[in-house]
Amino acid sequence: MSARHRLGARWRRRRPLRTRLALAAAAAVALVAVGVCVAAFLVIRYKLYQQLDQNLAQSATLIAQQREYDAEPGVVTDECRYPGTPACSQIVPADAADDPSKPYLLPVTESTRKVASGRAAPYYTSLTLYGKPTRMYTTNYGTGNAVQVALRADIAERGVRQAAGLLSAVGGAGVLLSGLGGYWVSRTGLAPVARLTATAERIAATRDARHRIELPPGPPGREDEVTRLAAAFNAMLAELEESVTARRRLVADASHELRTPLTALRTNAELLARGDRLTEAQRDRASGALGRQLREVTGMVNDLIELARDEEPQPLLEEVRLAPLLTHVVDAARGHWPQVPFTLRVAPDAVGASIPGVPARLSRLVTNLLDNAAKFSPPGTPVEVSLTPAALTVRDHGPGIAQEDLPYVFDRFYRAEKARALPGSGLGLAMARQIAHAHGAELAAERAPGGGALFRLTLPG
């Protein structure tokens, strides 16, 4: 790249987009205006001289007709000294020896002799005669002669100058208007971009994603590119606001839920620190309570970490067969909840069913559903697990889900009134739905016929 190109590129980078757009629009319009003016000037000039040349050709034809039998060389008329007078004319022989004694009025050259002898075609010439611009036409006349006709070109020259002056003024006005138009185009065309930039800068300064860009009114589906960009930016801001709100809510809920077990941990730790004042039974109870609270806090922190994770990246996915995974998870649940019988039914056409996913996270999803069902199942009542090609269902025979609780069972830290006395953090079902969404599945809760709760995982595809 040459130094000039580098300098031009550096200059463009340092100019604002609005300035560059205004200059580009103004340059384009100015180029068109100047081009139109130049083209109009050339057309006007051509037409004026074409009319003058036609007059010369007619004068030459008239002289040829009038002197058909009298072709003596020499000046025929010499009345072109003043504007508006007839043409000057003369007859020139092919041989200079036949020239008259009286000098010619119009210049005679070798080209004139060639036209007279028929060796060259007729032609037009611009010259100065009597100090004035003149147009001359040379054509053949009879045999061995040429006729030259000249007319004053003042009118044509004046018309050309006037046209040049007028079109220059029009071109200058066009350039000026193009500059104003370029400024207007850049100002109106980039107004949404300016609002978008101002909104982005305001959000960066205030960290408040509630700001939006005002969109111009108009029918949907007919927006221009800049309006669509602003609408997409508003949609992104809405997603960002929702994400920030969810994060703040998660932090607030987590801090609220962790406050109680952490307080209990601190109390039991302080109690054990004064172990010399406790009996053996009191130390055992405090130690057992401390262990349970540690496990509860550890589980809650692990659940929070799991909820804060995004979807698994594509390279970690693999084809997971559901039937063996369910068998393994149900066997583990039987060992964890020995007082609750678990039944597993796999439809014959679902034995080979599989979905792309992460086995550990899918196991966590099913484990959370089974733990939730077992927690609400009276001792001896079964938890029924069923797999079909379309869905996985987990049903318990406990008290079920109240109608007013159904919309909130998958919210983080939400615990129904009947569940507040039971162990748990209220994160299991929220985590299960998040894992389901990450695998393209849909998890829903409903009241089971005859009592109990039914969770249905609709498989992708």
Coordinates of C-alpha atoms in Angstrom, one line a residue:
M1 CA 0.0 0.0 0.0
S2 CA 1.4 3.4 -1.0
A3 CA 1.9 6.2 1.5
R4 CA -1.0 8.2 -0.1
H5 CA -3.3 5.2 0.4
R6 CA -2.2 4.8 4.0
L7 CA -2.7 8.5 4.7
G8 CA -6.2 8.3 3.2
A9 CA -7.1 5.2 5.2
R10 CA -5.8 6.9 8.4
W11 CA -7.8 10.0 7.7
R12 CA -11.0 8.0 7.1
R13 CA -10.5 6.1 10.4
R14 CA -10.2 9.3 12.3
R15 CA -13.4 10.8 11.0
P16 CA -16.8 10.0 12.6
L17 CA -19.1 7.7 10.7
R18 CA -21.6 10.6 10.3
T19 CA -18.9 12.8 8.6
R20 CA -17.9 10.0 6.3
L21 CA -21.5 9.2 5.3
A22 CA -22.2 12.9 4.7
L23 CA -19.1 13.2 2.6
A24 CA -19.9 10.1 0.6
A25 CA -23.5 11.1 0.0
A26 CA -22.5 14.7 -0.9
A27 CA -19.7 13.4 -3.2
A28 CA -22.1 11.1 -5.0
V29 CA -24.8 13.7 -5.6
A30 CA -22.2 16.3 -6.5
L31 CA -20.6 13.9 -9.0
V32 CA -24.0 13.4 -10.6
A33 CA -24.8 17.1 -10.7
V34 CA -21.5 18.0 -12.3
G35 CA -21.8 15.1 -14.7
V36 CA -25.2 16.3 -15.8
C37 CA -24.0 19.9 -16.2
V38 CA -21.0 18.8 -18.3
A39 CA -23.2 16.6 -20.5
A40 CA -25.7 19.4 -21.0
F41 CA -22.8 21.8 -21.9
L42 CA -21.5 19.4 -24.5
V43 CA -25.0 18.9 -26.0
I44 CA -25.7 22.6 -26.2
R45 CA -22.3 23.3 -27.7
Y46 CA -22.8 20.5 -30.3
K47 CA -26.2 21.7 -31.2
L48 CA -25.1 25.4 -31.7
Y49 CA -22.2 24.4 -33.9
Q50 CA -24.4 21.9 -35.7
Q51 CA -26.9 24.6 -36.6
L52 CA -24.0 26.9 -37.8
D53 CA -22.5 24.0 -39.9
Q54 CA -26.0 23.4 -41.5
N55 CA -26.2 27.1 -42.5
L56 CA -22.7 26.8 -44.1
A57 CA -23.7 23.7 -46.0
Q58 CA -26.9 25.4 -47.2
S59 CA -24.9 28.5 -48.3
A60 CA -22.4 26.3 -50.2
T61 CA -25.3 24.5 -52.0
L62 CA -26.9 27.8 -52.9
I63 CA -23.6 29.2 -54.4
A64 CA -23.2 26.0 -56.4
Q65 CA -26.7 26.3 -57.8
Q66 CA -26.3 30.0 -58.7
R67 CA -22.9 29.6 -60.4
E68 CA -23.5 26.3 -62.1
Y69 CA -22.2 27.6 -65.4
D70 CA -19.9 30.3 -64.1
A71 CA -17.1 28.8 -62.1
E72 CA -14.4 31.4 -62.3
P73 CA -12.0 31.1 -59.3
G74 CA -12.0 33.9 -56.9
V75 CA -14.0 35.6 -54.1
V76 CA -17.7 35.3 -54.7
T77 CA -19.0 37.3 -51.7
D78 CA -17.1 39.1 -48.9
E79 CA -20.0 40.2 -46.6
C80 CA -19.1 38.4 -43.4
R81 CA -17.3 41.3 -41.8
Y82 CA -20.3 42.1 -39.6
P83 CA -22.6 39.8 -37.5
G84 CA -25.8 38.7 -39.2
T85 CA -24.5 39.3 -42.8
P86 CA -24.5 36.6 -45.5
A87 CA -21.6 34.3 -45.7
C88 CA -18.2 35.0 -47.3
S89 CA -17.5 32.6 -50.1
Q90 CA -14.9 31.9 -52.8
I91 CA -14.1 29.4 -55.4
V92 CA -10.6 27.7 -55.4
P93 CA -9.2 25.6 -58.3
A94 CA -7.3 22.4 -57.7
D95 CA -4.3 23.9 -59.5
A96 CA -2.7 26.9 -58.0
A97 CA -1.7 28.1 -61.5
D98 CA -5.4 28.8 -62.1
D99 CA -5.7 31.2 -59.1
P100 CA -7.0 34.7 -59.9
S101 CA -4.8 37.7 -59.6
K102 CA -6.9 39.2 -56.8
P103 CA -6.0 37.6 -53.4
Y104 CA -8.4 35.2 -51.7
L105 CA -10.4 36.4 -48.7
L106 CA -10.4 33.0 -46.9
P107 CA -7.2 31.0 -46.2
V108 CA -6.3 28.4 -48.9
T109 CA -4.3 25.4 -47.8
E110 CA -3.1 22.1 -49.3
S111 CA -6.3 20.5 -47.9
T112 CA -8.4 22.9 -49.9
R113 CA -6.6 21.8 -53.1
K114 CA -7.2 18.2 -52.2
V115 CA -10.9 18.8 -51.8
A116 CA -11.0 20.6 -55.1
S117 CA -9.3 17.7 -56.9
G118 CA -11.5 15.2 -55.1
R119 CA -8.7 13.6 -53.1
A120 CA -10.2 14.7 -49.7
A121 CA -13.6 14.9 -48.2
P122 CA -15.3 18.2 -47.3
Y123 CA -14.4 19.6 -43.9
Y124 CA -15.2 22.3 -41.3
T125 CA -12.6 24.7 -39.8
S126 CA -12.7 27.2 -37.0
L127 CA -10.6 30.3 -37.6
T128 CA -10.3 34.0 -36.9
L129 CA -11.4 36.5 -39.6
Y130 CA -11.3 40.3 -39.2
G131 CA -10.4 39.6 -35.5
K132 CA -13.6 37.7 -35.0
P133 CA -14.3 33.9 -34.5
T134 CA -15.4 32.4 -37.8
R135 CA -16.6 29.0 -39.0
M136 CA -15.6 27.9 -42.5
Y137 CA -16.8 25.0 -44.7
T138 CA -14.8 23.6 -47.6
T139 CA -16.5 21.3 -50.2
N140 CA -15.9 20.3 -53.8
Y141 CA -17.6 22.3 -56.6
G142 CA -18.0 21.0 -60.0
T143 CA -14.9 19.4 -61.5
G144 CA -11.5 20.6 -60.2
N145 CA -12.9 23.3 -58.0
A146 CA -13.7 23.8 -54.3
V147 CA -16.0 26.3 -52.7
Q148 CA -15.3 27.8 -49.3
V149 CA -18.0 29.4 -47.2
A150 CA -17.5 31.2 -43.9
L151 CA -19.8 32.7 -41.3
R152 CA -19.2 34.7 -38.2
A153 CA -19.4 32.4 -35.1
D154 CA -20.0 35.1 -32.5
I155 CA -23.5 34.0 -31.7
A156 CA -22.5 30.4 -31.3
E157 CA -19.5 31.3 -29.2
R158 CA -21.6 33.6 -27.1
G159 CA -24.2 30.9 -26.6
V160 CA -21.5 28.4 -25.6
R161 CA -20.1 30.9 -23.0
Q162 CA -23.5 31.7 -21.6
A163 CA -24.4 28.0 -21.4
A164 CA -21.0 27.4 -19.6
G165 CA -21.7 30.2 -17.1
L166 CA -25.2 29.1 -16.4
L167 CA -24.4 25.4 -16.1
S168 CA -21.4 26.3 -13.8
A169 CA -23.8 28.2 -11.5
V170 CA -26.2 25.3 -11.6
G171 CA -23.4 22.8 -10.9
G172 CA -22.1 24.9 -8.0
A173 CA -25.6 25.1 -6.6
G174 CA -25.9 21.4 -7.0
V175 CA -22.7 20.8 -5.2
L176 CA -23.8 23.1 -2.3
L177 CA -27.2 21.3 -2.2
S178 CA -25.5 17.9 -2.3
G179 CA -23.5 18.9 0.8
L180 CA -26.6 20.0 2.6
G181 CA -28.4 16.8 1.5
G182 CA -25.4 14.7 2.6
Y183 CA -25.5 16.3 6.0
W184 CA -29.3 15.7 6.3
V185 CA -29.0 12.1 5.1
S186 CA -26.2 11.4 7.6
R187 CA -28.1 13.1 10.5
T188 CA -31.5 11.4 9.8
G189 CA -30.1 8.1 8.6
L190 CA -27.8 7.6 11.6
A191 CA -30.2 9.0 14.2
P192 CA -31.1 5.5 15.4
V193 CA -27.4 4.5 15.5
A194 CA -26.7 7.7 17.6
R195 CA -29.5 6.7 20.0
L196 CA -28.2 3.2 20.1
T197 CA -24.7 4.4 20.9
A198 CA -26.0 6.8 23.6
T199 CA -28.1 4.0 25.2
A200 CA -25.1 1.7 25.2
E201 CA -22.9 4.3 26.8
R202 CA -25.6 5.1 29.4
I203 CA -25.9 1.4 30.2
A204 CA -22.1 1.1 30.5
A205 CA -22.0 4.1 32.8
T206 CA -25.0 3.3 35.0
R207 CA -25.0 -0.6 34.7
D208 CA -28.8 -0.3 34.3
A209 CA -30.2 -2.5 31.5
R210 CA -33.7 -1.0 31.7
H211 CA -33.0 1.6 29.1
R212 CA -34.5 1.1 25.6
I213 CA -34.1 2.8 22.2
E214 CA -37.2 4.5 21.0
L215 CA -38.2 3.0 17.7
P216 CA -40.0 5.0 15.0
P217 CA -43.6 4.2 14.5
G218 CA -44.5 2.1 11.5
P219 CA -46.2 -1.1 10.4
P220 CA -44.3 -4.3 11.5
G221 CA -42.3 -6.1 8.9
R222 CA -41.4 -3.0 7.0
E223 CA -38.6 -1.6 9.2
D224 CA -35.3 -0.6 7.6
E225 CA -32.0 -2.1 8.6
V226 CA -31.2 0.5 11.2
T227 CA -34.6 0.1 12.9
R228 CA -34.2 -3.7 12.9
L229 CA -30.8 -3.2 14.5
A230 CA -32.3 -1.0 17.2
A231 CA -35.1 -3.6 17.7
A232 CA -32.5 -6.4 18.1
F233 CA -30.5 -4.2 20.5
N234 CA -33.7 -3.7 22.6
A235 CA -34.3 -7.4 22.6
M236 CA -30.7 -8.0 23.7
L237 CA -31.2 -5.4 26.5
A238 CA -34.4 -7.2 27.6
E239 CA -32.5 -10.5 27.8
L240 CA -29.7 -8.8 29.6
E241 CA -32.1 -7.2 32.1
E242 CA -33.8 -10.5 32.7
S243 CA -30.5 -12.2 33.2
V244 CA -29.3 -9.5 35.6
T245 CA -32.6 -9.6 37.5
A246 CA -32.4 -13.4 37.7
R247 CA -28.8 -13.2 38.9
R248 CA -29.7 -10.7 41.6
R249 CA -32.7 -12.7 42.7
L250 CA -30.5 -15.9 42.8
V251 CA -28.0 -14.1 45.0
A252 CA -30.6 -12.7 47.3
D253 CA -32.4 -16.0 47.6
A254 CA -29.2 -17.9 48.1
S255 CA -28.0 -15.5 50.8
H256 CA -31.4 -15.8 52.5
E257 CA -31.4 -19.6 52.4
L258 CA -27.7 -19.9 53.5
R259 CA -28.1 -17.5 56.4
T260 CA -30.0 -20.1 58.6
P261 CA -27.7 -23.1 58.1
L262 CA -24.6 -21.0 58.4
T263 CA -25.9 -19.5 61.7
A264 CA -26.6 -23.1 62.9
L265 CA -23.1 -24.1 61.8
R266 CA -21.5 -21.3 63.7
T267 CA -23.5 -22.1 66.8
N268 CA -22.6 -25.7 66.8
A269 CA -18.9 -24.9 66.1
E270 CA -18.8 -22.5 69.0
L271 CA -20.5 -25.1 71.1
L272 CA -18.0 -27.8 70.2
A273 CA -15.2 -25.3 70.9
R274 CA -16.3 -25.4 74.5
G275 CA -16.4 -29.2 74.5
D276 CA -14.9 -29.5 78.0
R277 CA -18.2 -28.1 79.4
L278 CA -20.4 -30.6 77.5
T279 CA -21.3 -34.1 78.3
E280 CA -20.5 -36.9 75.9
A281 CA -24.1 -37.1 74.7
Q282 CA -24.2 -33.3 74.1
R283 CA -20.9 -33.5 72.1
D284 CA -22.3 -36.3 70.0
R285 CA -25.5 -34.4 69.3
A286 CA -23.6 -31.2 68.4
S287 CA -21.2 -33.1 66.2
G288 CA -24.0 -34.9 64.4
A289 CA -25.9 -31.7 63.9
L290 CA -22.7 -30.0 62.6
G291 CA -22.2 -32.9 60.1
R292 CA -25.8 -32.7 58.8
Q293 CA -25.6 -28.9 58.4
L294 CA -22.3 -29.2 56.6
R295 CA -23.8 -31.7 54.2
E296 CA -26.8 -29.4 53.7
V297 CA -24.7 -26.4 53.0
T298 CA -22.4 -28.4 50.7
G299 CA -25.4 -29.7 48.8
M300 CA -26.9 -26.3 48.5
V301 CA -23.6 -24.8 47.2
N302 CA -23.3 -27.6 44.7
D303 CA -26.8 -27.0 43.5
L304 CA -26.1 -23.3 43.1
I305 CA -23.0 -24.0 41.1
E306 CA -25.0 -26.4 38.9
L307 CA -27.7 -23.8 38.4
A308 CA -25.2 -21.1 37.5
R309 CA -23.7 -23.3 34.7
D310 CA -24.6 -22.6 31.1
E311 CA -25.5 -25.4 28.6
E312 CA -22.8 -27.9 28.0
P313 CA -20.6 -27.2 25.0
Q314 CA -21.3 -29.3 21.9
P315 CA -18.1 -31.4 22.1
L316 CA -19.1 -32.8 25.5
L317 CA -22.4 -34.3 24.1
E318 CA -22.8 -38.0 23.5
E319 CA -25.6 -40.3 22.6
V320 CA -27.1 -41.4 25.9
R321 CA -29.3 -44.5 26.1
L322 CA -32.1 -43.8 28.6
A323 CA -33.1 -47.3 29.7
P324 CA -29.7 -48.3 31.2
L325 CA -29.4 -44.8 32.7
L326 CA -32.8 -45.1 34.4
T327 CA -32.0 -48.5 35.7
H328 CA -28.8 -47.3 37.3
V329 CA -30.4 -44.2 38.9
V330 CA -33.5 -46.1 40.2
D331 CA -31.1 -48.7 41.8
A332 CA -29.2 -45.9 43.5
A333 CA -32.5 -44.3 44.7
R334 CA -33.6 -47.7 46.2
G335 CA -30.4 -47.7 48.3
H336 CA -30.9 -44.0 49.4
W337 CA -34.6 -44.4 50.2
P338 CA -35.0 -48.0 51.5
Q339 CA -38.5 -47.3 52.9
V340 CA -39.9 -46.3 49.5
P341 CA -40.4 -48.9 46.8
F342 CA -39.5 -47.8 43.2
T343 CA -41.0 -49.4 40.1
L344 CA -39.5 -49.0 36.6
R345 CA -41.4 -49.7 33.5
V346 CA -39.8 -49.3 30.1
A347 CA -42.0 -49.6 27.0
P348 CA -40.8 -52.2 24.5
D349 CA -40.3 -49.6 21.8
A350 CA -38.3 -47.4 24.2
V351 CA -35.6 -49.9 25.1
G352 CA -33.2 -48.5 22.6
A353 CA -34.3 -44.8 23.0
S354 CA -31.4 -42.3 23.3
I355 CA -30.9 -38.6 23.2
P356 CA -27.7 -36.5 22.7
G357 CA -26.6 -35.2 26.1
V358 CA -24.3 -35.4 29.1
P359 CA -24.8 -38.6 31.1
A360 CA -23.9 -37.0 34.5
R361 CA -26.4 -34.2 34.1
L362 CA -29.2 -36.4 32.9
S363 CA -28.5 -38.7 35.9
R364 CA -28.8 -35.6 38.1
L365 CA -32.1 -34.6 36.5
V366 CA -33.7 -38.1 37.1
T367 CA -32.1 -38.3 40.6
N368 CA -33.7 -34.9 41.6
L369 CA -37.1 -36.1 40.4
L370 CA -36.8 -39.4 42.3
D371 CA -35.6 -37.7 45.5
N372 CA -38.5 -35.2 45.3
A373 CA -41.0 -38.0 44.8
A374 CA -39.6 -40.1 47.6
K375 CA -39.5 -37.2 50.0
F376 CA -43.3 -36.7 49.7
S377 CA -44.2 -40.4 49.5
P378 CA -45.5 -42.1 52.7
P379 CA -43.5 -45.1 53.7
G380 CA -44.5 -48.2 51.7
T381 CA -46.2 -46.3 48.8
P382 CA -44.4 -46.7 45.5
V383 CA -42.8 -44.2 43.2
E384 CA -43.6 -45.2 39.6
V385 CA -41.1 -44.5 36.8
S386 CA -42.2 -45.0 33.3
L387 CA -40.3 -44.5 30.0
T388 CA -41.9 -44.3 26.5
P389 CA -40.4 -43.1 23.2
A390 CA -42.0 -39.8 23.8
A391 CA -41.6 -39.1 27.5
L392 CA -40.3 -40.1 30.9
T393 CA -42.8 -39.8 33.9
V394 CA -42.2 -40.0 37.6
R395 CA -45.3 -40.4 39.9
D396 CA -45.6 -40.5 43.6
H397 CA -48.7 -41.2 45.8
G398 CA -48.1 -38.4 48.3
P399 CA -50.2 -35.4 49.1
G400 CA -49.7 -34.0 45.5
I401 CA -49.2 -30.4 44.5
A402 CA -51.7 -27.7 45.4
Q403 CA -53.3 -25.9 42.4
E404 CA -51.9 -22.6 43.5
D405 CA -48.3 -24.1 43.8
L406 CA -48.2 -25.6 40.3
P407 CA -46.9 -22.4 38.5
Y408 CA -44.0 -22.0 41.0
V409 CA -42.7 -25.6 41.6
F410 CA -39.7 -25.0 39.3
D411 CA -38.8 -21.6 40.7
R412 CA -35.5 -21.4 42.6
F413 CA -35.8 -21.7 46.4
Y414 CA -39.6 -22.1 46.1
R415 CA -41.0 -24.5 48.7
A416 CA -44.7 -25.2 49.1
E417 CA -46.2 -24.8 52.6
K418 CA -46.4 -28.5 53.1
A419 CA -42.7 -28.9 52.2
R420 CA -41.2 -26.3 54.4
A421 CA -40.7 -28.7 57.3
L422 CA -39.0 -31.3 55.1
P423 CA -35.3 -31.3 54.3
G424 CA -34.1 -29.6 51.1
S425 CA -33.2 -26.3 49.6
G426 CA -35.9 -25.8 47.0
L427 CA -33.3 -26.0 44.2
G428 CA -33.7 -29.6 43.0
L429 CA -36.7 -29.1 40.6
A430 CA -35.2 -25.8 39.3
M431 CA -32.0 -27.6 38.5
A432 CA -34.0 -30.5 36.8
R433 CA -35.8 -28.1 34.5
Q434 CA -32.6 -26.3 33.6
I435 CA -30.9 -29.6 32.7
A436 CA -34.0 -30.5 30.7
H437 CA -33.9 -27.3 28.7
A438 CA -30.2 -27.7 28.1
H439 CA -31.0 -31.0 26.4
G440 CA -33.9 -29.8 24.3
A441 CA -36.5 -31.5 26.6
E442 CA -39.5 -30.0 28.4
L443 CA -40.3 -30.8 32.1
A444 CA -43.7 -30.2 33.5
A445 CA -45.6 -30.9 36.7
E446 CA -49.2 -31.9 37.1
R447 CA -51.6 -33.4 39.6
A448 CA -51.8 -37.2 39.2
P449 CA -55.2 -38.8 38.8
G450 CA -56.2 -40.4 42.2
G451 CA -53.7 -38.3 44.2
G452 CA -50.0 -37.6 44.2
A453 CA -47.8 -35.6 41.8
L454 CA -46.7 -36.5 38.3
F455 CA -43.6 -35.0 36.6
R456 CA -43.4 -35.5 32.8
L457 CA -40.2 -35.1 30.9
T458 CA -41.1 -34.7 27.2
L459 CA -38.1 -36.0 25.2
P460 CA -36.7 -34.0 22.2
G461 CA -37.8 -35.2 18.8

